[in-house]
PDB file of C-alpha atoms in Angstrom:
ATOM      1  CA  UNK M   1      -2.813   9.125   9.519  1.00  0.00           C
ATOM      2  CA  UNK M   2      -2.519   5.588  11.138  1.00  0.00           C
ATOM      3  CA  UNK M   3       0.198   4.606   8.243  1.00  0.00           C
ATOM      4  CA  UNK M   4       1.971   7.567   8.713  1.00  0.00           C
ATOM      5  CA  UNK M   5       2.555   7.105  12.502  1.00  0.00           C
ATOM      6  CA  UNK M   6       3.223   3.126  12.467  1.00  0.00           C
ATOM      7  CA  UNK M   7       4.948   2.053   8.648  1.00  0.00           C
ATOM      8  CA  UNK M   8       8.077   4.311   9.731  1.00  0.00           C
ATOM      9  CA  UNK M   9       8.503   2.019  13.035  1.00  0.00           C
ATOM     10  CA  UNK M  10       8.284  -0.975  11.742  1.00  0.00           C
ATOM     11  CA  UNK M  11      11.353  -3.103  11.280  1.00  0.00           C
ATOM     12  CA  UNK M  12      10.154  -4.242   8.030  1.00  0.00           C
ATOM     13  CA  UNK M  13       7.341  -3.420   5.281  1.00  0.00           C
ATOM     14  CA  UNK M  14       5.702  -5.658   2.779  1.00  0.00           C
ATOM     15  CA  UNK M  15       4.264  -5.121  -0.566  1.00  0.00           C
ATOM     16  CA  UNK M  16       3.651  -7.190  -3.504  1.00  0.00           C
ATOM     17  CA  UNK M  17       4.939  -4.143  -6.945  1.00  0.00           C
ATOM     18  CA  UNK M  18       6.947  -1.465  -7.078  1.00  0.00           C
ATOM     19  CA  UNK M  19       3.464   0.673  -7.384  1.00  0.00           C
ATOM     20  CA  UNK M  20       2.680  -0.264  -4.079  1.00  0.00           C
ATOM     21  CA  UNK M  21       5.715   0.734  -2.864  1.00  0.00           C
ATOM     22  CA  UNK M  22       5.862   4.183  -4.110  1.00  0.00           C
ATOM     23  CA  UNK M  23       2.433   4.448  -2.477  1.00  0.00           C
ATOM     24  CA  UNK M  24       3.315   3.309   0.939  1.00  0.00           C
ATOM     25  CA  UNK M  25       6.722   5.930   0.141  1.00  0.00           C
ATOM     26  CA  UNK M  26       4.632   8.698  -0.448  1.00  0.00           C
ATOM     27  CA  UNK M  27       2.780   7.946   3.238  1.00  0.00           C
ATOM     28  CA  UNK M  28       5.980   7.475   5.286  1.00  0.00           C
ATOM     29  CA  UNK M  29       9.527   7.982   2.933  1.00  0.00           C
ATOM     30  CA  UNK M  30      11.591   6.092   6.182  1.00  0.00           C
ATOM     31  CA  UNK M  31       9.685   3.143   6.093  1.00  0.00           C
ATOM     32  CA  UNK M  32      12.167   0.100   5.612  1.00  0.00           C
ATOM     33  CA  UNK M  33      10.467  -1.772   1.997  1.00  0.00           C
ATOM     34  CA  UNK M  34      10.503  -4.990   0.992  1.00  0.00           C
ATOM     35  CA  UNK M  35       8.518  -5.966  -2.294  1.00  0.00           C
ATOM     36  CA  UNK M  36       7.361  -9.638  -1.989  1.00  0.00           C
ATOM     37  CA  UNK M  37       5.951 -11.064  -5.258  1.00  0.00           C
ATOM     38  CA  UNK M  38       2.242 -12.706  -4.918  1.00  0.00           C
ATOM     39  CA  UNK M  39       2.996 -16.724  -4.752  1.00  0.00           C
ATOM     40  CA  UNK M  40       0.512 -19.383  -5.633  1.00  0.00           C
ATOM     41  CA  UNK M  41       0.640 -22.919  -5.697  1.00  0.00           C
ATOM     42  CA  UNK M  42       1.653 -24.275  -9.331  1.00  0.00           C
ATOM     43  CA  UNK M  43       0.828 -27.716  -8.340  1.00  0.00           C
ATOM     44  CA  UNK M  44      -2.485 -27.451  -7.793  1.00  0.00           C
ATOM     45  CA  UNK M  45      -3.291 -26.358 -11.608  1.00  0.00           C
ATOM     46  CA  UNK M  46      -1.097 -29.255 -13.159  1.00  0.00           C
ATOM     47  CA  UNK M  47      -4.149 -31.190 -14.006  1.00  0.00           C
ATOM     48  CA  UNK M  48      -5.839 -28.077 -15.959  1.00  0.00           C
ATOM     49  CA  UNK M  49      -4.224 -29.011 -19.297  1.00  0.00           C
ATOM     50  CA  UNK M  50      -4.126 -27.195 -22.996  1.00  0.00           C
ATOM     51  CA  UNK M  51      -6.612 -24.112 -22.973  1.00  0.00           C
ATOM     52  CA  UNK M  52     -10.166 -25.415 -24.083  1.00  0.00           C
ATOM     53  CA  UNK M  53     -11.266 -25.695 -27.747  1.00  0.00           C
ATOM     54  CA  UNK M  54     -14.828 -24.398 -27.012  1.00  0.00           C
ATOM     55  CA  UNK M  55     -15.213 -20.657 -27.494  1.00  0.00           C
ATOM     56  CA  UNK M  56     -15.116 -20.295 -23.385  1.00  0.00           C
ATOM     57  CA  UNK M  57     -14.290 -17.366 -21.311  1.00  0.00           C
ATOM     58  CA  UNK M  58     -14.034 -17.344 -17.358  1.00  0.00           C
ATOM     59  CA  UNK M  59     -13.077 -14.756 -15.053  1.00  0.00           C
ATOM     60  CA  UNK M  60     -12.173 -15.988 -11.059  1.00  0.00           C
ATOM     61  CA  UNK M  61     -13.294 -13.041  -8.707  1.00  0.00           C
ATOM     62  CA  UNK M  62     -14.908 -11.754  -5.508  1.00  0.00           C
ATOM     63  CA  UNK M  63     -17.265  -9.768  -7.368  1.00  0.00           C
ATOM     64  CA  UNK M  64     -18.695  -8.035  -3.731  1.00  0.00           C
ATOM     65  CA  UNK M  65     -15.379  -6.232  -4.704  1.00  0.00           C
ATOM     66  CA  UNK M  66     -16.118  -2.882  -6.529  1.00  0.00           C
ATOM     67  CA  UNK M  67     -13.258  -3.263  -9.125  1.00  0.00           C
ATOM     68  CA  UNK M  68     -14.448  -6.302 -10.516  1.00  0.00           C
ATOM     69  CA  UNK M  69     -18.222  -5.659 -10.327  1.00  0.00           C
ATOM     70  CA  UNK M  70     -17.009  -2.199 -12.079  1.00  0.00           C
ATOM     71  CA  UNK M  71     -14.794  -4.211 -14.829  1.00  0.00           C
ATOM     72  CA  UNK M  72     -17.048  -7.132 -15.450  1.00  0.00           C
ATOM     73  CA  UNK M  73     -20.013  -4.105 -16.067  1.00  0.00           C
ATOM     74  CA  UNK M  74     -17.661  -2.383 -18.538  1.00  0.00           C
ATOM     75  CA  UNK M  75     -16.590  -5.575 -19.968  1.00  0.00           C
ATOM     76  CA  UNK M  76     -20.212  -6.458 -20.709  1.00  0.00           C
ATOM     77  CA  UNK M  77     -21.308  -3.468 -21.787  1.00  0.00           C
ATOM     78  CA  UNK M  78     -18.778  -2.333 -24.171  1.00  0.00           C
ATOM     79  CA  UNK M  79     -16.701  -5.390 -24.970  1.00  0.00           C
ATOM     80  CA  UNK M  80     -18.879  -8.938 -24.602  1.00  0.00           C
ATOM     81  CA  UNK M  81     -21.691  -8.173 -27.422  1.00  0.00           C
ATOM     82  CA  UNK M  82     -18.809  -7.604 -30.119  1.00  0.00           C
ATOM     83  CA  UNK M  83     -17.286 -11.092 -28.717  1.00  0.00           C
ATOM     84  CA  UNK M  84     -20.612 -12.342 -29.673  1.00  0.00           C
ATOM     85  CA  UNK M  85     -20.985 -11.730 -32.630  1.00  0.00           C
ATOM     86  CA  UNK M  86     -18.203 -13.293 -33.837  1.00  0.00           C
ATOM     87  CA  UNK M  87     -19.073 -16.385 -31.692  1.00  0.00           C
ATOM     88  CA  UNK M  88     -22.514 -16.898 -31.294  1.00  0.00           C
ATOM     89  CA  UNK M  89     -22.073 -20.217 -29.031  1.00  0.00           C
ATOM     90  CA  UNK M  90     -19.979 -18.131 -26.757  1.00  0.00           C
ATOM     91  CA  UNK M  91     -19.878 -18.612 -22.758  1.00  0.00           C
ATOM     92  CA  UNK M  92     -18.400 -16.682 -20.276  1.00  0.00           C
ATOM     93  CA  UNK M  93     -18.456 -18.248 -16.730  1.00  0.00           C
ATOM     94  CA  UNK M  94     -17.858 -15.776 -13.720  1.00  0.00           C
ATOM     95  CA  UNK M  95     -16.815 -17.639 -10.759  1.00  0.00           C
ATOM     96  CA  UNK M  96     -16.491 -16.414  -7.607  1.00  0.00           C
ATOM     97  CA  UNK M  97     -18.534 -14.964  -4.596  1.00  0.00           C
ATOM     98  CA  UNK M  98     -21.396 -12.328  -5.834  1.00  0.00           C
ATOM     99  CA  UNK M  99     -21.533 -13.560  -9.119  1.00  0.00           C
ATOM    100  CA  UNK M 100     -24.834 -14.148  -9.088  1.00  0.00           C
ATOM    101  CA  UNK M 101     -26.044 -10.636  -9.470  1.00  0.00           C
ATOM    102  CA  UNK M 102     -24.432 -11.392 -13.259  1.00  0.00           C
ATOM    103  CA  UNK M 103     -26.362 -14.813 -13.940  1.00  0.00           C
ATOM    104  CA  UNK M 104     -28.301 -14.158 -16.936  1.00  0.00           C
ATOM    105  CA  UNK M 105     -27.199 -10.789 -17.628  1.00  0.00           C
ATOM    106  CA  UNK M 106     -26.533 -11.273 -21.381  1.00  0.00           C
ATOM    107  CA  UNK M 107     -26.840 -14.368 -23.884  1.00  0.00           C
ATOM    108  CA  UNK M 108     -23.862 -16.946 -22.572  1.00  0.00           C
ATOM    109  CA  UNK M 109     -22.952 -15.947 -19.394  1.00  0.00           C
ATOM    110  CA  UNK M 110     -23.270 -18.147 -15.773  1.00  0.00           C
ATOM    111  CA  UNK M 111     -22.776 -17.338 -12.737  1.00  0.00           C
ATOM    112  CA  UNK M 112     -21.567 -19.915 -10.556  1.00  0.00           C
ATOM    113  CA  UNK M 113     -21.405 -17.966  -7.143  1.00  0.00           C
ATOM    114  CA  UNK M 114     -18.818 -19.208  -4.842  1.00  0.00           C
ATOM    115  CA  UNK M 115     -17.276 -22.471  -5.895  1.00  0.00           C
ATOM    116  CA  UNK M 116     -14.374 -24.646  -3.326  1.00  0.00           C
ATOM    117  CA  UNK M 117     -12.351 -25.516  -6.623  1.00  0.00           C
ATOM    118  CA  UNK M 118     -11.827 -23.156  -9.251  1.00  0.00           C
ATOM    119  CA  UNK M 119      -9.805 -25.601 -11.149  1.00  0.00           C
ATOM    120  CA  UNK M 120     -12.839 -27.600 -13.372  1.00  0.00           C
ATOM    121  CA  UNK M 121     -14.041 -23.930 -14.812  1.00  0.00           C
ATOM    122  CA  UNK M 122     -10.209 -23.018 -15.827  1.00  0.00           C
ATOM    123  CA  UNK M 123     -10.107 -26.232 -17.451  1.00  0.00           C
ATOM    124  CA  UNK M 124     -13.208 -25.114 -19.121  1.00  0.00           C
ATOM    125  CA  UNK M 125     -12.251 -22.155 -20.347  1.00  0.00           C
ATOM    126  CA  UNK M 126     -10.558 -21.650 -23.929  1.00  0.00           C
ATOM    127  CA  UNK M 127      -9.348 -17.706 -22.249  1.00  0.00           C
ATOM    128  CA  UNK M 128      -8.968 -16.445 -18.424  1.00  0.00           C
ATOM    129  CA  UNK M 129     -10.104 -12.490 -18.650  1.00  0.00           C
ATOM    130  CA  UNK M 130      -9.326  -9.611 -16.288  1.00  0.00           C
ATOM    131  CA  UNK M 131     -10.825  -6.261 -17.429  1.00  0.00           C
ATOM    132  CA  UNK M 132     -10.220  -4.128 -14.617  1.00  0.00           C
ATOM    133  CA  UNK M 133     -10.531  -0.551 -14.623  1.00  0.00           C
ATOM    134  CA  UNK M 134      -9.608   0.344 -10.949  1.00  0.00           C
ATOM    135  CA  UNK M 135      -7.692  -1.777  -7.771  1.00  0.00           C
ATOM    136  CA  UNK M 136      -4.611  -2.290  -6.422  1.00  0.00           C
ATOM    137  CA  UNK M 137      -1.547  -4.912  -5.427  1.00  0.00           C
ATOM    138  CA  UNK M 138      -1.025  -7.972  -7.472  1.00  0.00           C
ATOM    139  CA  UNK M 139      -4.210  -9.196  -9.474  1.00  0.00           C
ATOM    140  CA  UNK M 140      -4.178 -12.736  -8.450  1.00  0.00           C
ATOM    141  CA  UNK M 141      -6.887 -13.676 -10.723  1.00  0.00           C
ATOM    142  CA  UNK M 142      -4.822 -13.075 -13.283  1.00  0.00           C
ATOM    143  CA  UNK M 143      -1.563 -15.410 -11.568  1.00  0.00           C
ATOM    144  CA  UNK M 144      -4.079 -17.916 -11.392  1.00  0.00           C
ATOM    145  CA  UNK M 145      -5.044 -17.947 -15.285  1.00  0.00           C
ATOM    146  CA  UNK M 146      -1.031 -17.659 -16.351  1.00  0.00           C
ATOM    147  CA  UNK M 147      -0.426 -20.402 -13.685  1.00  0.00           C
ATOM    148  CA  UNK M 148      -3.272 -22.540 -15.302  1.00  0.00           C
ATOM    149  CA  UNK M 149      -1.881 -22.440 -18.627  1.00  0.00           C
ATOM    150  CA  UNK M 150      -4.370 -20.313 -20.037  1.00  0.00           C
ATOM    151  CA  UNK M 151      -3.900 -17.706 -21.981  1.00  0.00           C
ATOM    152  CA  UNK M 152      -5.153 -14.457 -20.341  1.00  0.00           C
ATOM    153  CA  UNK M 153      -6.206 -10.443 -21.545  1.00  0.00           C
ATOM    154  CA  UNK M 154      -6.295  -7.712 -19.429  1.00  0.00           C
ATOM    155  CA  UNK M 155      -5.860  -3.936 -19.147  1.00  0.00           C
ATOM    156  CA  UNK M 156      -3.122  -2.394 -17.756  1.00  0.00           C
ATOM    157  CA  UNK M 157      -4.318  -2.594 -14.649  1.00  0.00           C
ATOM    158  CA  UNK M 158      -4.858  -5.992 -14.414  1.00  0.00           C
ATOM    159  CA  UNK M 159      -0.827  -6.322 -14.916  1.00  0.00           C
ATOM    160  CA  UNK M 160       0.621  -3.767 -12.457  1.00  0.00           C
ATOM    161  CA  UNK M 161       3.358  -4.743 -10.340  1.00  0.00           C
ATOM    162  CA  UNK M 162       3.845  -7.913 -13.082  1.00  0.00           C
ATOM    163  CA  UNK M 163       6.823  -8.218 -15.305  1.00  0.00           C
ATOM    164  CA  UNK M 164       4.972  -9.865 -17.988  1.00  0.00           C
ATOM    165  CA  UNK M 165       5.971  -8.969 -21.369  1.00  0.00           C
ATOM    166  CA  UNK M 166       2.364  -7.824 -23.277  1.00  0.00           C
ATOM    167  CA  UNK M 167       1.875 -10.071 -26.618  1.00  0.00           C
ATOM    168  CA  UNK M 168       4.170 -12.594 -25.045  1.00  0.00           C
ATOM    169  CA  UNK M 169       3.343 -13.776 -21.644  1.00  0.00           C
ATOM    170  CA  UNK M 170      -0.241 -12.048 -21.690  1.00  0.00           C
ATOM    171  CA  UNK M 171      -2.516  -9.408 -23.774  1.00  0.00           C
ATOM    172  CA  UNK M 172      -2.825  -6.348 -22.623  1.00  0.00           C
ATOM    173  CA  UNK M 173      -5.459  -4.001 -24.257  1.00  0.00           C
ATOM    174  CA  UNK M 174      -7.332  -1.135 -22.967  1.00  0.00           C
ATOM    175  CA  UNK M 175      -9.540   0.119 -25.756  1.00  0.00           C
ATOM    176  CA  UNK M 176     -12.360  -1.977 -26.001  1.00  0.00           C
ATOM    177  CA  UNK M 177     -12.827  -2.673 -29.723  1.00  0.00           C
ATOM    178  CA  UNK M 178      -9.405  -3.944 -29.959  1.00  0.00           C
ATOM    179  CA  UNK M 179      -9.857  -5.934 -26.343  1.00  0.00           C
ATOM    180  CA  UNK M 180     -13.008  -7.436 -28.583  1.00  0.00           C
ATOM    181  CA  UNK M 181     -10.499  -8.745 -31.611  1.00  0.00           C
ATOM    182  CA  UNK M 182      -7.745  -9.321 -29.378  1.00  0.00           C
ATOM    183  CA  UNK M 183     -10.591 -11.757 -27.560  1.00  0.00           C
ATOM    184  CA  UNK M 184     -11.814 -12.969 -30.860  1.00  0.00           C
ATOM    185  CA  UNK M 185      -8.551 -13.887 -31.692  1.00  0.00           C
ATOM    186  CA  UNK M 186      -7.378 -15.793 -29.016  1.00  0.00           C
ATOM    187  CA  UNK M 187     -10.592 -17.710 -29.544  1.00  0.00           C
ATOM    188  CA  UNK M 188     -10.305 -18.501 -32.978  1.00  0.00           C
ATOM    189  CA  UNK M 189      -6.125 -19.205 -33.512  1.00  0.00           C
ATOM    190  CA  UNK M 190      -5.118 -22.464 -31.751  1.00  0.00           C
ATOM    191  CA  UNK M 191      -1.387 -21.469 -32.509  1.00  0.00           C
ATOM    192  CA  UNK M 192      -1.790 -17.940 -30.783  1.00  0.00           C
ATOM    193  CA  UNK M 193      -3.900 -19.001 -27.326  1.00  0.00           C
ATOM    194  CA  UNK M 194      -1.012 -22.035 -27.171  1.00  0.00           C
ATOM    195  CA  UNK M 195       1.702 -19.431 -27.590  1.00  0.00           C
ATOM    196  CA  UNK M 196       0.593 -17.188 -24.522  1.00  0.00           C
ATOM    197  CA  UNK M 197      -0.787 -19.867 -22.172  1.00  0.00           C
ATOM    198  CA  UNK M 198       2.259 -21.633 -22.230  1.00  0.00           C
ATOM    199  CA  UNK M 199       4.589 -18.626 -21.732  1.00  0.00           C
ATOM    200  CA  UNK M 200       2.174 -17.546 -18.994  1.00  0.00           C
ATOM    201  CA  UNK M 201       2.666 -20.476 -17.261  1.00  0.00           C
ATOM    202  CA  UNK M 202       6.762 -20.321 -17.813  1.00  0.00           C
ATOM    203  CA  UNK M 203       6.548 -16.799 -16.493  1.00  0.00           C
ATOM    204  CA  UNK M 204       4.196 -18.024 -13.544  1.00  0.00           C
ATOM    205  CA  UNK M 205       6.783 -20.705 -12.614  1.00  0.00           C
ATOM    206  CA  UNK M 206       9.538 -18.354 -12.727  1.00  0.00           C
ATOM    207  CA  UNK M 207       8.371 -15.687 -10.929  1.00  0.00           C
ATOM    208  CA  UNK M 208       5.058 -16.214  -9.159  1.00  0.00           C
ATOM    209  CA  UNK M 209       5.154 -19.806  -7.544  1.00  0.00           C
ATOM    210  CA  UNK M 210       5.060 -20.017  -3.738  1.00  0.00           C
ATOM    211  CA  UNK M 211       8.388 -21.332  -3.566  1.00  0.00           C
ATOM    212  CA  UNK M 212       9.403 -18.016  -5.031  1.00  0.00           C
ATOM    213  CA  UNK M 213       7.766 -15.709  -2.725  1.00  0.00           C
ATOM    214  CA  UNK M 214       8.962 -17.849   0.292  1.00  0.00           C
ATOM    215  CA  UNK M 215      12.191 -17.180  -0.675  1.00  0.00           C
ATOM    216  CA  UNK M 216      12.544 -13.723  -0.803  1.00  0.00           C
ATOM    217  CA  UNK M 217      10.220 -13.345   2.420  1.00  0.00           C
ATOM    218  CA  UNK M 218      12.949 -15.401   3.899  1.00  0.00           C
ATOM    219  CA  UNK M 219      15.666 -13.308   2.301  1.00  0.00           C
ATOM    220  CA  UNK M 220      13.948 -10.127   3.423  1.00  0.00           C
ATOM    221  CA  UNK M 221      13.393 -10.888   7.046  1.00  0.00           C
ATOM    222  CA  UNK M 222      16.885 -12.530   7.395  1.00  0.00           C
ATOM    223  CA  UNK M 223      18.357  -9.290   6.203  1.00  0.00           C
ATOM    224  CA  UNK M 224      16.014  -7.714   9.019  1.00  0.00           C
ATOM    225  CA  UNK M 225      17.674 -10.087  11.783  1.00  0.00           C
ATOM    226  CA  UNK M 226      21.395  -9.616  10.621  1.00  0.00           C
ATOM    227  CA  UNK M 227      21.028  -5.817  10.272  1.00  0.00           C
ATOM    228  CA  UNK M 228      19.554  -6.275  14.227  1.00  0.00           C
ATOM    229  CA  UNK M 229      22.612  -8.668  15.227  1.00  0.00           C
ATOM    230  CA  UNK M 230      24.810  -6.277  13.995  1.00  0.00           C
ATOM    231  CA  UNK M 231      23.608  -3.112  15.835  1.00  0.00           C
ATOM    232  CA  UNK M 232      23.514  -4.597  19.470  1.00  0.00           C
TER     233      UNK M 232
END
C-alpha cells in the first residue's frame, strides 16, 4: 500500500479529527501526526444575520459526492415528508454542484446547481441540515452553517472529529422520526433555533476560524523544524 510505504517517511502528517488519525495509525503506527482543525473564513458570513423566520431548510454540498447524494436520498425519503406535514409551505434549497438531479424531487425543494456565493441561500434559510450516513474528515458543510449563525442538525456523522456539544452547539439525531421533530422544532421555536445558531457560531469562532487552523499548522511545522535543528 502507497500509504503504508510513504506516511512513515514523512517528516510530518496532517489530518483534520482524531478519527482520521487513528485511521492513518492503523496504515503506518510511525507516522509523525499532527491533527489540524478545518478553518474557514468567519468574515465572510458576518452579513448572514439571525436564522430566517420562513420555514426554510438548505443544505451546501457537492452532491456528485456519494455521501451526500446517499444522505440527501435518505433524508427525503424517510425524514422530509414528516417535515411536511407539519409545514406545508416548507422549502428546502440544495445548493451545490449536482443538485440538479434533486430539482423537483418532492413538494418544496430547489435545486440551485452550483452557485459562486453560498451566502444569500444561508441567509435564506431558517436551518442548515447535514444528514449524512457515510464520509469522512471534517464536514465542512456543517462549519459553514455553525459559522453562519444558523442553527444546524445532523447525524453523528456529520459531527466527527467536532467538539460540539449535541443540544448546545448543534442537534445531533440519527433516528429519523426524531430528526423529523427535532427539524420541526427548530422551525417552529424562535427561542430554540436562536439558542443553537448563536452557540454554533461561538463554537465556530473558537475553534474553526482560519486564524485558528493557521496557528496550529504553524505550531505543528515549527515543532517539525526545531526537532530538525536539534538533531544535526
Amino acid at each position: 500500500m502507497y500509504e503504508k510505504r510513504v506516511l512513515p517517511i514523512a517528516d510530518l502528517v496532517t489530518c483534520p479529527s482524531h478519527e482520521d488519525m487513528s485511521h492513518i495509525k492503523s496504515i503506518a503506527p510511525q507516522a509523525n501526526i499532527s491533527i489540524i482543525p478545518s478553518g474557514i473564513d468567519l468574515q465572510r458570513y458576518d452579513g448572514v444575520g439571525s436564522p430566517s423566520k420562513s420555514p426554510t431548510m438548505a443544505m451546501i454540498a457537492d452532491y456528485s459526492y456519494r455521501p451526500n447524494r446517499e444522505g440527501m436520498d435518505w433524508f427525503l425519503e424517510h425524514i422530509y415528508p414528516a417535515v411536511c406535514k407539519a409545514n406545508p409551505n416548507v422549502k428546502l434549497y440544495l445548493v451545490g454542484k449536482s443538485s440538479g438531479r434533486f430539482d423537483n424531487a418532492a413538494s418544496g425543494v430547489i435545486a440551485t446547481g452550483y452557485v459562486d456565493d453560498v451566502v444569500p441561500y444561508l441567509r435564506l434559510a431558517r436551518v442548515v441540515i447535514a444528514p449524512l450516513l457515510t464520509g469522512g474528515g471534517i464536514k465542512m458543510k456543517v462549519v459553514e452553517g455553525m459559522a453562519a449563525s444558523r442553527p444546524v442538525i445532523t447525524t453523528p456523522i456529520g459531527v466527527e472529529g467536532l467538539k460540539a456539544v449535541p443540544g448546545r452547539d448543534v442537534i445531533v439525531q440519527s433516528e429519523p422520526a426524531v430528526f423529523a421533530s427535532e427539524l420541526v422544532r427548530l422551525i417552529r421555536a424562535d427561542s430554540e433555533a436562536e439558542y443553537i445558531a448563536s452557540n454554533a457560531y461561538l463554537f465556530a469562532s473558537k475553534f474553526l476560524s482560519s486564524d485558528t487552523a493557521g496557528r496550529t499548522y504553524y505550531e505543528a511545522l515549527n515543532t517539525v523544524v526545531r526537532g530538525r535543528e536539534y538533531s544535526d
